[in-house]
XYZ file of C-alpha atoms in Angstrom:
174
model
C -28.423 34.099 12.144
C -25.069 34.851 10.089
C -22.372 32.772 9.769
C -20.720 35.916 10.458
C -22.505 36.449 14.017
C -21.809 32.483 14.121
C -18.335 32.995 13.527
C -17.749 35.784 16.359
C -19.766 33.837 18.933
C -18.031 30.581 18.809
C -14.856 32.799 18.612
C -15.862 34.139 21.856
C -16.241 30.200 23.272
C -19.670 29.902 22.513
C -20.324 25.898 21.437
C -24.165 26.056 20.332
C -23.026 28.968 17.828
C -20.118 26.409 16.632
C -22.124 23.794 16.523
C -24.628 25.619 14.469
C -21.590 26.544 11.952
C -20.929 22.895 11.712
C -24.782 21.880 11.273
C -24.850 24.272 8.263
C -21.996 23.806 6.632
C -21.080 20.290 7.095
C -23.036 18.640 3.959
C -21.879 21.246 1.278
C -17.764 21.367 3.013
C -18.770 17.121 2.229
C -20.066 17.152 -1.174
C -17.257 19.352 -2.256
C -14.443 17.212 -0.851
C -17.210 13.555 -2.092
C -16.421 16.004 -5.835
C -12.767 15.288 -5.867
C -12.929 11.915 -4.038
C -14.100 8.674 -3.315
C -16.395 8.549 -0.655
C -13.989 6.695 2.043
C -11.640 9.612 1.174
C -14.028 12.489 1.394
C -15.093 11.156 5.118
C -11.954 11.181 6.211
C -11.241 14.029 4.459
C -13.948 15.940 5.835
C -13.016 15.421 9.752
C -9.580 16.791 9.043
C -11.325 19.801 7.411
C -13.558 20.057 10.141
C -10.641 19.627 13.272
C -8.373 22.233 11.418
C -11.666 24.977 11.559
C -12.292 24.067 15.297
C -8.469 24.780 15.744
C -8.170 28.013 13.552
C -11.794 29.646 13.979
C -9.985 31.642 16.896
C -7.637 32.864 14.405
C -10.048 33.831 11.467
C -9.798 37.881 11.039
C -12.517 38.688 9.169
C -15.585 36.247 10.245
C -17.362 37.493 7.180
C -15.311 35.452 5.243
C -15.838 32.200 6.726
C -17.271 30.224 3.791
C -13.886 30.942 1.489
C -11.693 30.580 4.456
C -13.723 27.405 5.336
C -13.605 26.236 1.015
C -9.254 26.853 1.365
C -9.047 24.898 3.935
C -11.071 22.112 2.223
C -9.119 22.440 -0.782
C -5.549 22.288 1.097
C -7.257 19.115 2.631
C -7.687 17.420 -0.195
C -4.910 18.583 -1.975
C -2.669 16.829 0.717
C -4.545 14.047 0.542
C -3.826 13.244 -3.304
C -0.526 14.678 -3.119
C 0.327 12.054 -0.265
C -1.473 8.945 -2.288
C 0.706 10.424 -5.336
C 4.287 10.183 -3.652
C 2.898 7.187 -1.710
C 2.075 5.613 -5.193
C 5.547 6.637 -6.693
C 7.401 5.032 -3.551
C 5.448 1.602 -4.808
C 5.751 1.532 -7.747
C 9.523 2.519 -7.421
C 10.041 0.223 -4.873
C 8.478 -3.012 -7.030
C 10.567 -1.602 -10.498
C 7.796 -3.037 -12.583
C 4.056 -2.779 -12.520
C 2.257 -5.749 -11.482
C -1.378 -4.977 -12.047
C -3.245 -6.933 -14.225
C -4.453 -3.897 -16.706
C -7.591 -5.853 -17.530
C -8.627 -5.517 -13.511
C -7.427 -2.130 -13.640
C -9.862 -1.031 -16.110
C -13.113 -2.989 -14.727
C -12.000 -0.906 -11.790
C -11.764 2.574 -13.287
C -14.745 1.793 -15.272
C -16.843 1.668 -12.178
C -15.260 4.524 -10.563
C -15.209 6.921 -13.729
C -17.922 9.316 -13.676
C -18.043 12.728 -15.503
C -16.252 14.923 -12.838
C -13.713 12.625 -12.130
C -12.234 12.343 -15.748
C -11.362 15.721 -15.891
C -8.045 16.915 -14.701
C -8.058 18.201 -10.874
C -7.784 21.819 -11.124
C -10.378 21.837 -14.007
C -12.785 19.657 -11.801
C -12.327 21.740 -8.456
C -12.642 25.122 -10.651
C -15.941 23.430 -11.607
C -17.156 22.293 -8.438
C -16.258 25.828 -6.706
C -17.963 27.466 -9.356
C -21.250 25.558 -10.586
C -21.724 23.306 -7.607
C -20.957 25.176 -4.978
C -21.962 28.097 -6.557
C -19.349 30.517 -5.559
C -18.344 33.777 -7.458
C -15.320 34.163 -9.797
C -13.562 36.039 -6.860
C -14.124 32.986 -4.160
C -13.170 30.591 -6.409
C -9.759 32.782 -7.001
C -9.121 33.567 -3.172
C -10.349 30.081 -2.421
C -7.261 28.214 -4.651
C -5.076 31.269 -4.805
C -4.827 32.133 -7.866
C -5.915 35.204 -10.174
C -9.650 35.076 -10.993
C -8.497 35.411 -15.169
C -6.813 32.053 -14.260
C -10.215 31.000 -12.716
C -11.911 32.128 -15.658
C -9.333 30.403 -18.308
C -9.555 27.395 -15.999
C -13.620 27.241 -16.157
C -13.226 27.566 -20.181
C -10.711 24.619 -20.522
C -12.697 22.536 -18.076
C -16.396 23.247 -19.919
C -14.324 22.253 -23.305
C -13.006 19.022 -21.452
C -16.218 18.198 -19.938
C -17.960 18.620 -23.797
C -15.251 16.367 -25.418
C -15.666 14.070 -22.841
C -18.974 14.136 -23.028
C -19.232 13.428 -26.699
C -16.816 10.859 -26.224
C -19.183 9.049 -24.172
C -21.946 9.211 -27.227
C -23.959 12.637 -25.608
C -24.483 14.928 -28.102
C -25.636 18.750 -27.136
């Protein structure tokens, strides 16, 4: 079955066709959001995602569309996410006038956090995901973070360039 014929059964109050939705998509709307975050983020994460679809799905005009309607919503999710842990940071660190971590600690930490995704700037690394992992078209991607699809495309150059300096950083050579 569809996920468009999904879509306009559980819009019609059917729960096995929503439930089906869910079943399908609810490892790759996870392994996006795991992409841009840790994985105690990314579960939390991914039940807001999943409440705001079971709240809009009524809403959604064109149940064709569901996987880029379903990907924006994911994105605005995490987007909030870091944007909140970025004003929440800038209240701390405001708040205590000086930094008090001990940099040594700080980098132990990063070091076992960094991975290849996650050194790359955000909107290169969710260009990349959208793209490669998740294996959506140009278009998607540029519907999916609102933006034009040559800003897509620039984006996807500057984050393969990244992603090879990085790389060779790290000692891999092509």
């Amino acid at each position: 079955m569809t996920d468009e014929l999904l879509v306009l059964r559980a819009q019609l109050g059917e729960r096995a066709a929503l439930a089906e939705l869910l079943a399908r998509w609810r490892m790759p709307v996870w392994i996006y959001v795991r992409r841009m975050l840790d994985a105690d983020r990314a579960d939390d994460v991914t039940q807001e995602i999943w409440l705001a679809v079971v709240r809009g799905l009524p809403r959604l005009r064109d149940p064709g569309r569901f996987a880029p309607w379903l990907f924006t919503i994911a994105r605005r999710s995490v987007t909030d996410r870091l944007r909140g842990e970025y004003a929440r940071e800038q209240e701390t660190l405001a708040a205590d006038d000086v930094a008090t971590e001990d940099p040594v600690e700080a980098m132990v930490d990063r070091a076992a956090l960094v991975s290849v995704l996650s050194a790359l700037p955000v909107l290169e690394r969710e260009i990349l995901v959208l793209f490669y992992l998740e294996d959506l078209p140009v278009e998607e991607c540029a519907y999916i973070c609102q933006i034009p699809a040559g800003t897509v495309k620039s984006r996807l150059s500057r984050a393969r360039r990244l992603l090879r300096e990085h790389l060779e950083e790290k000692g891999y050579r092509p």
